[in-house]
């Protein structure tokens, strides 16, 4: 079985991020790391291949400056190989442009299954996986919290607000994987030492056969027009127990639709 | 010197940092501030993880099944592994495993079967019994425990002081004077099971480390078969000196972790704490303390990495290891002291880890050879051995 995982490499969230004042886009010119939300997809892919008794896990990523630190982390976790798309004309690419690029890279690999995180931890559009499926004309199942493969069918428990839906779908398919469904393994010592030797195919737009006018700031149909400071968090309400605290807490949680 | 990390080293550092932040710190949060061990279920769970990661037994040489880390990578890991409350003396609470006593790698095959391999498997614990009431900085001359040969056995009488873990150890590596030579050429190393008749743990010696204690040992006609001598008779002192010097480097590196963490905490505190109408971070007195901390931390890091790189290149590194030990232990002590000052009242409480680091770092200036002995080592190298 061949599984492709879309992985995004993002600026370290532990460091203060910086926006480009002209484009309002996050600066990505420093070291990038593996987006933690994608590490769940990598782990899920490794587990599915192990359960299938063999196969291959390939990564697909788009990043500036041929940055591959985050890819190396995923390779050290156990992925077999990767495609990295890097091209200066990709700066400012919106969600749909990103999907076109990833789809073109995925098409080269002809996978049985494509996994992606639900949303990235820097852009948060939460739309790229489904757009990739759309470009590839494949079915997609969102918010997968459990996945099993049965022959040419994938069985998915799809997280919903009320619980989960059981969904079955023929392969090939794209699944977006929710965070926390599996525990991503740490890169092993052997994996770290082997990561650099694993094949990473570096491609630019020309190599992928993508029209320059459909990606980057030129091709973007989405624009960040304004950025405002997040409101400061307001102090919470303190409930003093006069014998009815449990009811008031239950009502509060009910308003939040938590219970 | 090139202080840039290789891609692999950077990934190992990142992995270790994530492990500490995601596994150790949360497991430590609900422990007593002076705890020396994790809850058993957490310990077992995390040991399973480090074994799966192939990082268990960090200091075990590759030929004995360890990862075979070079000294630089090991030092970089030590800097990361000590960045939590108990990190100075219990880095990651031991979930990365131990390596046993370095000297046992020089043992005979039979000795390795009996003591080294069970130690590497986690079945036996050893202790290192060198220091005596007469002194520890110059053990070659201070050792007064005497051994004489009686048939095929050696008979030992004497005492040892400040020996860690002897009450829980299965065996001890014990040094005794076995000739009239008053210096290092008259000392023999013995491997002794701690349940041998004549081996006594006389008392526990409490130290600045709240959950750790040393012991005082006494030997009364302790009989040791000849085949339990490690190395040659009267050659005990020269054993594994290279390995010991190498271990001094991660020992120094381990001091840098708490200093880095304390500095990060202090910067956060200074940027949020307001006094006299402005933030601490805006006051020059605080800014200079933070800058002095940064200088101390970087100085220590450079010294440690220089020593480690020389060791890895097979170059002479005795002076560099001594300098790293001296600089890192003293610098880290100063950093944590300033950080307590910046934090004020809360800095001296057990709500924060600063007070534990402050206490325990004081020991580091004495343990593994005090600062003055490190200077002695460096002076011999710089001026020349004939002036010793």
Coordinates of C-alpha atoms in Angstrom, one line a residue:
Chain A
X1 CA 0.0 0.0 0.0
X2 CA 1.3 3.4 -0.9
X3 CA 0.3 6.3 1.4
X4 CA 1.1 10.0 0.7
X5 CA 1.0 12.4 3.6
X6 CA 0.8 16.2 2.9
X7 CA 3.1 17.9 5.4
X8 CA 3.5 21.6 6.0
X9 CA 6.7 23.1 7.3
X10 CA 5.9 26.1 9.4
X11 CA 7.9 28.7 11.5
X12 CA 8.4 27.5 15.0
X13 CA 5.2 28.5 16.9
X14 CA 7.4 28.8 20.1
X15 CA 9.1 31.8 18.5
X16 CA 7.4 35.1 17.9
X17 CA 6.1 35.2 14.3
X18 CA 6.4 38.2 12.1
X19 CA 4.1 39.4 9.3
X20 CA 5.2 40.9 6.0
X21 CA 3.6 44.4 6.3
X22 CA 2.9 44.6 2.6
X23 CA 1.2 41.2 2.1
X24 CA 0.1 40.6 5.7
X25 CA 1.5 37.1 5.2
X26 CA 3.6 35.2 7.7
X27 CA 7.3 35.5 7.1
X28 CA 8.8 32.1 6.4
X29 CA 12.4 32.8 5.6
X30 CA 13.9 31.2 8.6
X31 CA 14.1 27.6 9.8
X32 CA 10.8 25.7 9.5
X33 CA 9.6 22.8 11.5
X34 CA 7.1 20.0 10.9
X35 CA 3.6 21.3 11.7
X36 CA 2.6 19.2 14.7
X37 CA -0.9 18.8 13.2
X38 CA 0.7 17.0 10.3
X39 CA 2.7 14.7 12.6
X40 CA -0.6 12.9 13.3
X41 CA -1.0 12.1 9.6
X42 CA 2.5 10.8 9.4
X43 CA 1.9 8.6 12.4
X44 CA -1.4 7.3 11.0
X45 CA 0.3 6.5 7.7
X46 CA 3.1 4.6 9.4
X47 CA 0.6 2.6 11.5
X48 CA -1.6 1.8 8.4
X49 CA 1.4 0.6 6.4
X50 CA 2.6 -1.5 9.4
X51 CA -0.9 -3.0 9.8
X52 CA -1.0 -3.8 6.1
X53 CA 2.2 -5.7 6.4
X54 CA 4.2 -3.4 4.2
X55 CA 4.0 -0.5 1.9
X56 CA 5.5 2.9 1.5
X57 CA 4.9 6.3 3.1
X58 CA 5.8 9.3 1.0
X59 CA 5.6 12.9 2.0
X60 CA 4.7 15.9 -0.1
X61 CA 5.5 19.4 1.0
X62 CA 5.7 22.9 -0.4
X63 CA 8.1 25.3 1.3
X64 CA 10.3 28.3 0.4
X65 CA 14.1 28.1 0.0
X66 CA 14.2 24.3 -0.4
X67 CA 13.7 24.2 3.4
X68 CA 13.4 20.6 4.5
X69 CA 14.1 20.6 8.3
X70 CA 10.5 19.6 9.0
X71 CA 10.5 17.0 6.2
X72 CA 13.6 15.4 7.8
X73 CA 11.7 15.1 11.1
X74 CA 8.9 13.2 9.3
X75 CA 11.5 11.1 7.5
X76 CA 13.2 10.4 10.8
X77 CA 9.8 9.2 12.2
X78 CA 9.9 6.5 9.5
X79 CA 8.5 7.9 6.2
X80 CA 10.3 6.5 3.2
X81 CA 10.8 9.4 0.8
X82 CA 9.5 12.9 0.0
X83 CA 8.8 15.4 -2.7
X84 CA 9.6 19.0 -1.9
X85 CA 8.3 21.7 -4.1
X86 CA 10.1 25.0 -3.8
X87 CA 10.0 28.0 -6.2
X88 CA 10.3 31.7 -5.5
X89 CA 7.2 32.3 -7.6
X90 CA 5.2 30.4 -5.0
X91 CA 5.5 33.2 -2.4
X92 CA 2.0 34.4 -1.5
X93 CA 0.2 31.4 -2.9
X94 CA -3.3 31.0 -1.5
X95 CA -5.1 27.8 -0.4
X96 CA -6.3 26.8 -3.9
X97 CA -2.8 27.5 -5.4
X98 CA -1.3 25.3 -2.7
X99 CA -3.7 22.6 -3.4
X100 CA -2.8 22.7 -7.1
X101 CA 0.9 22.3 -6.3
X102 CA 0.4 19.5 -3.8
X103 CA -2.0 17.7 -6.2
X104 CA 0.5 17.9 -9.0
X105 CA 3.2 16.4 -6.8
X106 CA 0.8 13.7 -5.5
X107 CA -0.2 12.7 -9.0
X108 CA 3.4 11.7 -9.7
X109 CA 3.2 9.1 -6.9
X110 CA -0.2 7.4 -7.7
X111 CA -1.0 6.6 -4.1
X112 CA -3.7 4.4 -2.7
X113 CA -4.4 6.8 0.2
X114 CA -3.6 10.5 0.9
X115 CA -3.6 11.8 4.4
X116 CA -3.5 15.5 5.5
X117 CA -4.0 17.3 8.8
X118 CA -7.3 19.0 9.2
X119 CA -5.7 22.5 9.2
X120 CA -2.2 23.9 9.5
X121 CA -1.1 25.6 12.7
X122 CA 0.0 28.8 11.0
X123 CA -2.5 29.5 8.2
X124 CA -5.6 27.7 9.7
X125 CA -7.7 27.9 6.5
X126 CA -8.7 24.3 6.9
X127 CA -9.5 24.0 3.2
X128 CA -6.4 22.7 1.5
X129 CA -7.0 18.9 1.9
X130 CA -10.5 19.1 0.3
X131 CA -9.2 21.3 -2.4
X132 CA -6.4 18.8 -3.1
X133 CA -9.1 16.1 -3.4
X134 CA -11.1 18.3 -5.7
X135 CA -8.1 19.0 -8.0
X136 CA -7.3 15.3 -8.1
X137 CA -11.0 14.5 -8.6
X138 CA -10.9 12.1 -5.6
X139 CA -13.4 11.6 -2.8
X140 CA -12.4 13.0 0.6
X141 CA -13.5 12.3 4.1
X142 CA -12.8 15.0 6.7
X143 CA -12.1 14.8 10.4
X144 CA -11.0 11.2 10.4
X145 CA -10.4 10.0 14.0
X146 CA -9.9 6.3 13.2
X147 CA -8.9 4.6 9.9
X148 CA -8.7 1.0 8.9
X149 CA -8.1 -0.5 5.5
X150 CA -10.1 -3.5 4.3
X151 CA -9.1 -4.6 0.8
X152 CA -9.8 -1.7 -1.5
X153 CA -12.1 0.0 1.0
X154 CA -11.2 2.4 3.8
X155 CA -13.3 2.5 6.9
X156 CA -13.3 5.8 8.7
X157 CA -14.7 7.1 12.0
X158 CA -15.5 10.7 11.2
X159 CA -15.5 13.0 14.2
X160 CA -18.7 15.1 14.5
X161 CA -20.0 17.4 17.2
X162 CA -22.4 14.7 18.4
X163 CA -19.9 11.8 18.2
X164 CA -18.7 10.2 15.0
X165 CA -20.0 8.9 11.7
X166 CA -18.9 5.5 10.2
X167 CA -17.9 6.2 6.6
X168 CA -16.7 3.7 4.0
X169 CA -15.1 4.7 0.8
X170 CA -13.3 3.0 -2.0
X171 CA -9.6 3.7 -2.5
X172 CA -8.0 6.0 -3.6
X173 CA -9.2 8.7 -1.3
X174 CA -8.0 11.7 0.7
X175 CA -8.6 11.8 4.4
X176 CA -8.0 14.7 6.7
X177 CA -6.9 13.5 10.1
X178 CA -7.8 15.2 13.4
X179 CA -5.1 16.0 15.9
X180 CA -4.8 13.7 18.9
X181 CA -6.2 10.6 17.2
X182 CA -2.8 8.8 17.4
X183 CA 0.3 9.6 19.4
X184 CA 3.0 10.6 17.0
X185 CA 6.2 8.7 17.7
X186 CA 9.4 10.5 18.4
X187 CA 12.1 10.3 15.7
X188 CA 14.3 7.4 16.7
X189 CA 18.1 7.5 16.8
X190 CA 18.3 5.2 13.8
X191 CA 15.7 7.3 12.0
X192 CA 17.5 10.5 12.6
X193 CA 20.8 9.1 11.4
X194 CA 19.1 7.6 8.3
X195 CA 16.8 10.7 7.5
X196 CA 19.5 12.5 5.5
X197 CA 20.0 9.5 3.2
X198 CA 16.3 9.1 2.3
X199 CA 15.4 10.4 -1.1
X200 CA 13.9 13.8 -1.4
X201 CA 12.9 14.9 -4.9
X202 CA 13.2 18.6 -5.2
X203 CA 10.9 20.2 -7.8
X204 CA 10.1 23.6 -9.0
X205 CA 7.0 24.8 -10.8
X206 CA 8.4 24.1 -14.2
X207 CA 9.3 20.5 -13.1
X208 CA 5.7 20.1 -11.9
X209 CA 4.3 21.6 -15.1
X210 CA 2.4 24.3 -13.3
X211 CA 1.5 27.6 -15.0
X212 CA 3.2 30.5 -13.1
X213 CA 0.1 32.6 -13.4
X214 CA -2.1 30.2 -11.4
X215 CA 0.0 30.3 -8.2
X216 CA 1.9 32.8 -6.1
X217 CA 0.6 36.3 -5.4
X218 CA -0.2 36.6 -9.1
X219 CA -2.6 33.7 -9.1
X220 CA -4.0 34.2 -5.6
X221 CA -7.7 34.8 -5.4
X222 CA -7.5 35.2 -1.7
X223 CA -6.0 38.2 0.0
X224 CA -5.4 39.1 3.6
X225 CA -6.7 42.7 3.6
X226 CA -6.3 43.5 7.3
X227 CA -4.7 42.2 10.4
X228 CA -5.9 43.3 13.8
X229 CA -4.5 42.6 17.3
X230 CA -6.3 39.8 19.1
X231 CA -8.5 41.0 21.9
X232 CA -7.1 40.5 25.3
X233 CA -8.6 37.6 27.1
X234 CA -11.2 38.7 29.6
X235 CA -11.1 37.5 33.1
X236 CA -13.5 34.6 33.8
X237 CA -16.5 34.5 36.0
X238 CA -15.9 33.2 39.5
X239 CA -18.8 31.1 40.8
X240 CA -19.1 31.1 44.5
X241 CA -20.9 28.0 45.8
X242 CA -24.1 28.9 47.5
X243 CA -25.4 25.4 47.1
X244 CA -26.3 25.8 43.4
X245 CA -22.8 26.1 41.9
X246 CA -23.1 22.7 40.2
X247 CA -26.3 23.9 38.4
X248 CA -24.7 27.1 37.3
X249 CA -21.6 25.3 36.0
X250 CA -23.8 22.8 34.1
X251 CA -25.8 25.7 32.6
X252 CA -22.6 27.4 31.5
X253 CA -21.2 24.3 29.9
X254 CA -24.6 23.8 28.3
X255 CA -24.4 27.2 26.7
X256 CA -21.0 26.3 25.3
X257 CA -22.6 23.1 24.0
X258 CA -19.9 21.1 25.7
X259 CA -22.5 19.0 27.5
Chain B
X1 CA 36.0 25.6 16.4
X2 CA 32.8 25.2 14.5
X3 CA 29.8 25.4 16.8
X4 CA 27.2 24.9 14.1
X5 CA 25.2 21.7 14.8
X6 CA 25.0 19.0 12.1
X7 CA 21.4 18.3 10.8
X8 CA 21.5 15.1 12.9
X9 CA 22.6 16.9 16.1
X10 CA 19.9 19.5 15.6
X11 CA 17.3 16.8 15.2
X12 CA 18.5 15.0 18.3
X13 CA 18.4 18.3 20.2
X14 CA 14.9 19.1 18.9
X15 CA 13.7 15.6 19.8
X16 CA 15.2 15.7 23.3
X17 CA 13.7 19.2 23.9
X18 CA 10.3 18.0 22.8
X19 CA 10.6 14.9 25.0
X20 CA 11.4 17.0 28.1
X21 CA 8.7 19.5 27.4
X22 CA 6.0 16.9 26.5
X23 CA 6.8 14.0 28.8
X24 CA 9.1 15.0 31.7
X25 CA 7.7 18.4 32.7
X26 CA 4.0 17.3 32.7
X27 CA 4.9 14.2 34.7
X28 CA 7.0 16.3 37.1
X29 CA 4.3 18.9 37.8
X30 CA 2.4 16.8 40.3
X31 CA 5.5 15.6 42.2
X32 CA 6.9 17.0 45.4
X33 CA 9.3 19.9 44.5
X34 CA 12.2 17.8 45.9
X35 CA 11.2 14.5 44.2
X36 CA 14.0 12.4 43.0
X37 CA 12.0 9.9 41.0
X38 CA 8.9 9.7 38.8
X39 CA 5.8 7.8 39.6
X40 CA 6.6 4.2 38.8
X41 CA 4.0 4.0 36.0
X42 CA 5.4 7.2 34.4
X43 CA 8.9 5.8 34.7
X44 CA 8.0 2.5 33.0
X45 CA 6.1 4.3 30.3
X46 CA 8.9 6.7 29.4
X47 CA 11.6 4.0 29.6
X48 CA 9.5 2.1 27.0
X49 CA 9.5 5.2 24.8
X50 CA 13.3 5.9 25.1
X51 CA 14.0 2.2 24.3
X52 CA 11.7 2.4 21.2
X53 CA 13.5 5.6 20.2
X54 CA 16.9 3.8 20.5
X55 CA 18.1 6.4 23.0
X56 CA 18.1 4.1 26.1
X57 CA 21.6 3.8 27.7
X58 CA 23.0 7.0 26.2
X59 CA 26.4 6.4 27.7
X60 CA 26.8 2.8 26.7
X61 CA 29.4 2.4 23.9
X62 CA 28.1 1.2 20.6
X63 CA 30.0 -2.1 20.9
X64 CA 27.9 -2.8 24.1
X65 CA 24.6 -2.0 22.4
X66 CA 24.3 1.7 23.2
X67 CA 23.6 4.4 20.6
X68 CA 27.3 5.2 20.4
X69 CA 26.9 9.0 20.7
X70 CA 29.9 11.2 20.2
X71 CA 30.8 13.5 23.1
X72 CA 29.5 16.6 21.4
X73 CA 26.0 15.1 20.8
X74 CA 26.0 13.7 24.3
X75 CA 26.8 17.1 25.7
X76 CA 24.1 18.8 23.6
X77 CA 21.6 16.2 24.9
X78 CA 22.7 16.9 28.5
X79 CA 22.0 20.6 28.1
X80 CA 18.4 19.7 27.0
X81 CA 17.8 16.8 29.5
X82 CA 18.5 19.0 32.5
X83 CA 15.9 21.7 31.7
X84 CA 13.4 20.7 34.3
X85 CA 13.1 21.0 38.1
X86 CA 15.0 17.8 39.0
X87 CA 17.2 18.0 35.8
X88 CA 20.5 18.8 37.4
X89 CA 21.0 15.6 39.3
X90 CA 18.2 13.5 37.9
X91 CA 18.1 14.4 34.2
X92 CA 14.8 13.1 32.9
X93 CA 14.7 11.0 36.0
X94 CA 16.9 8.4 34.5
X95 CA 14.4 7.3 31.8
X96 CA 17.3 7.4 29.3
X97 CA 19.0 4.7 31.3
X98 CA 22.4 4.5 32.8
X99 CA 25.7 3.2 31.6
X100 CA 27.1 1.6 34.7
X101 CA 30.5 2.5 36.0
X102 CA 32.8 3.5 33.2
X103 CA 35.7 1.6 34.6
X104 CA 33.9 -1.7 34.2
X105 CA 34.4 -1.5 30.4
X106 CA 38.0 -2.3 31.2
X107 CA 37.1 -5.4 33.2
X108 CA 37.9 -9.0 32.3
X109 CA 35.3 -11.0 30.4
X110 CA 34.3 -12.9 33.5
X111 CA 34.0 -9.6 35.5
X112 CA 31.9 -8.1 32.7
X113 CA 29.5 -11.1 32.8
X114 CA 29.1 -10.8 36.5
X115 CA 28.8 -7.1 36.9
X116 CA 28.8 -5.0 33.7
X117 CA 26.2 -6.8 31.6
X118 CA 23.7 -7.2 34.5
X119 CA 24.1 -3.4 35.1
X120 CA 23.5 -2.6 31.5
X121 CA 20.4 -4.7 31.6
X122 CA 19.2 -2.8 34.7
X123 CA 19.5 -5.8 36.9
X124 CA 22.3 -4.6 39.1
X125 CA 23.5 -1.3 40.5
X126 CA 27.0 -0.4 41.3
X127 CA 28.6 2.4 43.4
X128 CA 31.9 4.1 43.1
X129 CA 33.9 4.1 46.4
X130 CA 36.9 6.3 46.1
X131 CA 36.7 9.3 48.6
X132 CA 37.7 8.8 52.2
X133 CA 37.4 10.9 55.3
X134 CA 41.0 12.0 54.7
X135 CA 40.0 13.7 51.4
X136 CA 38.6 13.4 47.9
X137 CA 40.4 16.0 45.8
X138 CA 43.7 14.2 45.9
X139 CA 42.5 10.6 46.3
X140 CA 45.7 9.0 45.2
X141 CA 47.4 10.4 48.3
X142 CA 44.4 10.4 50.6
X143 CA 43.5 6.8 50.4
X144 CA 44.1 5.1 53.7
X145 CA 42.0 2.0 53.2
X146 CA 44.6 -0.8 53.3
X147 CA 44.6 -4.1 51.6
X148 CA 47.0 -7.0 52.1
X149 CA 47.2 -10.4 50.4
X150 CA 46.3 -13.5 52.4
X151 CA 46.6 -16.6 50.2
X152 CA 44.5 -16.1 47.1
X153 CA 42.4 -13.4 48.7
X154 CA 42.9 -9.8 49.6
X155 CA 41.9 -8.4 53.0
X156 CA 40.7 -4.8 53.2
X157 CA 40.3 -2.5 56.2
X158 CA 39.3 1.1 56.2
X159 CA 36.5 3.5 55.4
X160 CA 35.0 5.6 52.6
X161 CA 32.9 8.8 52.8
X162 CA 30.3 10.6 50.6
X163 CA 29.7 7.5 48.6
X164 CA 26.5 7.8 46.5
X165 CA 24.0 4.9 46.4
X166 CA 26.1 2.4 48.4
X167 CA 23.1 1.4 50.5
X168 CA 21.2 0.4 47.3
X169 CA 24.1 -0.9 45.3
X170 CA 24.7 -4.6 44.6
X171 CA 28.4 -4.0 44.2
X172 CA 31.0 -1.4 44.8
X173 CA 34.1 -0.4 42.9
X174 CA 36.5 0.1 45.8
X175 CA 40.0 1.6 45.8
X176 CA 42.5 0.6 48.5
X177 CA 46.2 1.1 49.1
X178 CA 48.0 -2.2 48.4
X179 CA 51.7 -1.1 48.5
X180 CA 54.0 1.2 50.4
X181 CA 53.9 3.7 47.5
X182 CA 52.1 6.8 49.0
X183 CA 50.8 8.0 45.6
X184 CA 48.8 6.7 42.6
X185 CA 51.1 3.7 42.0
X186 CA 50.1 2.0 45.2
X187 CA 46.3 1.9 44.7
X188 CA 44.3 -1.2 43.5
X189 CA 40.7 -1.2 42.3
X190 CA 38.5 -4.1 43.6
X191 CA 35.0 -5.1 42.6
X192 CA 33.1 -6.1 45.7
X193 CA 29.5 -7.3 46.3
X194 CA 28.0 -5.1 49.0
X195 CA 26.6 -8.1 50.8
X196 CA 30.1 -9.5 51.4
X197 CA 31.0 -10.1 55.1
X198 CA 33.0 -7.1 56.4
X199 CA 31.3 -4.5 54.1
X200 CA 29.3 -2.1 56.2
X201 CA 27.2 1.0 55.3
X202 CA 27.7 2.9 58.6
X203 CA 25.5 5.9 58.1
X204 CA 23.7 8.1 55.7
X205 CA 25.2 11.6 55.0
X206 CA 22.6 14.2 54.1
X207 CA 23.6 17.0 51.7
X208 CA 22.1 20.0 50.0
X209 CA 20.2 17.6 47.8
X210 CA 16.9 17.1 49.6
X211 CA 16.1 13.6 48.2
X212 CA 19.6 12.4 47.8
X213 CA 22.2 11.3 50.4
X214 CA 25.6 10.0 50.5
X215 CA 26.9 7.2 52.7
X216 CA 29.8 6.4 54.9
X217 CA 31.3 2.9 54.5
X218 CA 33.5 0.8 56.7
X219 CA 35.5 -2.3 55.8
X220 CA 36.5 -4.8 58.5
X221 CA 38.6 -7.7 57.3
X222 CA 36.7 -7.6 54.0
X223 CA 38.0 -10.6 52.1
X224 CA 38.0 -10.3 48.3
X225 CA 39.1 -13.0 45.9
X226 CA 42.0 -12.2 43.6
X227 CA 39.9 -12.4 40.5
X228 CA 37.9 -9.4 41.7
X229 CA 40.7 -7.0 41.1
X230 CA 39.9 -4.6 38.3
X231 CA 43.0 -4.2 36.1
X232 CA 46.5 -4.7 37.7
X233 CA 47.5 -4.8 41.3
X234 CA 48.7 -1.2 42.2
X235 CA 47.4 -0.1 38.8
X236 CA 43.9 0.9 39.9
X237 CA 44.3 4.5 39.5
X238 CA 45.1 4.6 35.8
X239 CA 41.9 2.7 34.9
X240 CA 39.6 4.4 32.4
X241 CA 41.0 7.9 32.9
X242 CA 40.0 8.8 29.4
X243 CA 36.4 7.7 29.9
X244 CA 36.3 9.7 33.2
X245 CA 37.6 12.9 31.5
X246 CA 35.0 12.5 28.8
X247 CA 32.2 12.2 31.4
X248 CA 33.3 15.5 32.9
X249 CA 32.0 17.2 29.7
X250 CA 28.3 16.1 29.9
X251 CA 28.6 16.7 33.7
X252 CA 29.5 20.4 32.9
X253 CA 26.8 20.5 30.1
X254 CA 24.2 19.4 32.6
X255 CA 24.7 22.6 34.5
X256 CA 23.9 24.7 31.5
X257 CA 20.3 23.4 31.1
X258 CA 18.9 24.8 34.4
X259 CA 20.8 28.1 33.7
X260 CA 19.1 28.3 30.3
X261 CA 15.7 27.6 31.8
X262 CA 16.2 30.0 34.7
X263 CA 17.1 32.7 32.2
X264 CA 14.0 32.1 30.1
X265 CA 11.8 32.2 33.2
X266 CA 13.5 35.5 34.2
X267 CA 13.0 37.1 30.9
X268 CA 9.3 36.2 30.9
X269 CA 9.0 37.5 34.5
X270 CA 10.9 40.7 33.8
X271 CA 8.6 41.4 30.8
X272 CA 5.4 40.9 32.8
X273 CA 6.3 42.1 36.4
X274 CA 5.7 45.8 37.1
X275 CA 7.3 47.7 39.9
X276 CA 7.4 51.5 40.6
X277 CA 5.3 52.1 37.5
X278 CA 7.4 50.2 34.9
X279 CA 8.2 46.7 34.0
X280 CA 11.3 45.0 35.4
X281 CA 12.5 44.5 31.9
X282 CA 12.8 48.3 31.5
X283 CA 15.1 48.7 34.4
X284 CA 18.8 48.8 33.7
X285 CA 19.6 46.8 36.9
X286 CA 17.5 43.9 35.6
X287 CA 18.7 44.3 32.0
X288 CA 22.3 44.0 33.1
X289 CA 21.6 40.9 35.2
X290 CA 19.9 39.3 32.2
X291 CA 22.9 40.2 29.9
X292 CA 25.4 38.9 32.5
X293 CA 23.4 35.7 32.5
X294 CA 23.5 35.4 28.7
X295 CA 27.3 36.0 28.7
X296 CA 27.7 33.3 31.4
X297 CA 25.5 30.8 29.5
X298 CA 27.2 31.3 26.2
X299 CA 30.7 31.2 27.7
X300 CA 29.9 27.9 29.4
X301 CA 28.3 26.5 26.2
X302 CA 31.3 27.4 24.1
X303 CA 33.7 25.9 26.7
X304 CA 31.7 22.6 26.8
X305 CA 31.4 22.3 23.0
X306 CA 35.1 23.1 22.6
X307 CA 36.1 20.3 25.0
X308 CA 33.6 17.9 23.4
X309 CA 34.8 18.6 19.9
X310 CA 38.4 18.1 20.8
X311 CA 37.5 14.8 22.5
X312 CA 35.6 13.7 19.4
X313 CA 38.6 14.6 17.2
X314 CA 40.9 12.5 19.3
X315 CA 42.8 15.6 20.4
X316 CA 44.1 16.2 23.9
X317 CA 41.2 17.7 25.8
X318 CA 42.2 17.5 29.5
X319 CA 42.6 21.2 29.9
X320 CA 39.4 22.0 27.9
X321 CA 37.4 19.5 30.0
X322 CA 38.6 21.0 33.2
X323 CA 37.9 24.5 32.0
X324 CA 34.4 23.4 30.9
X325 CA 33.7 21.9 34.3
X326 CA 34.9 25.0 36.1
X327 CA 33.2 27.5 33.9
X328 CA 29.9 25.7 33.5
X329 CA 29.4 24.9 37.2
X330 CA 30.4 28.4 38.3
X331 CA 28.5 30.3 35.6
X332 CA 25.3 28.3 36.1
X333 CA 25.5 29.0 39.8
X334 CA 25.8 32.8 39.1
X335 CA 22.9 32.7 36.6
X336 CA 20.5 31.0 38.9
X337 CA 21.5 33.3 41.8
X338 CA 20.7 36.4 39.6
X339 CA 17.5 34.8 38.5
X340 CA 16.4 34.3 42.1
X341 CA 17.2 38.0 42.6
X342 CA 15.1 39.0 39.6
X343 CA 12.2 36.9 40.8
X344 CA 12.3 38.3 44.3
X345 CA 10.1 36.6 46.9
X346 CA 8.7 33.9 44.7
X347 CA 12.2 33.0 43.5
X348 CA 13.1 31.6 46.9
X349 CA 9.9 29.5 47.3
X350 CA 9.4 26.0 46.2
X351 CA 6.7 27.2 43.8
X352 CA 9.5 27.6 41.3
X353 CA 12.5 25.3 40.6
X354 CA 15.0 28.1 41.1
X355 CA 15.7 27.3 44.8
X356 CA 16.3 23.6 44.0
X357 CA 18.7 24.5 41.2
X358 CA 20.4 27.1 43.5
X359 CA 21.1 24.5 46.2
X360 CA 22.1 21.7 43.9
X361 CA 24.3 23.8 41.7
X362 CA 26.4 24.7 44.8
X363 CA 27.4 21.0 45.0
X364 CA 28.6 21.0 41.4
X365 CA 31.4 23.4 42.2
X366 CA 32.7 20.7 44.6
X367 CA 31.7 17.4 43.0
X368 CA 33.8 15.7 40.3
X369 CA 36.8 17.7 41.4
X370 CA 36.3 21.2 42.9
X371 CA 37.1 24.4 40.9
X372 CA 40.5 24.7 42.5
X373 CA 41.5 21.2 41.3
X374 CA 40.3 22.0 37.8
X375 CA 42.6 25.0 37.9
X376 CA 45.4 22.8 39.2
X377 CA 44.9 20.5 36.2
X378 CA 44.9 23.4 33.8
X379 CA 48.0 25.0 35.4
X380 CA 49.9 21.7 34.9
X381 CA 49.1 21.8 31.3
X382 CA 49.7 25.5 30.8
X383 CA 52.9 25.9 32.8
X384 CA 54.2 22.4 32.5
X385 CA 54.1 19.2 34.6
X386 CA 57.5 19.9 36.3
X387 CA 56.0 22.8 38.3
X388 CA 53.4 20.7 39.9

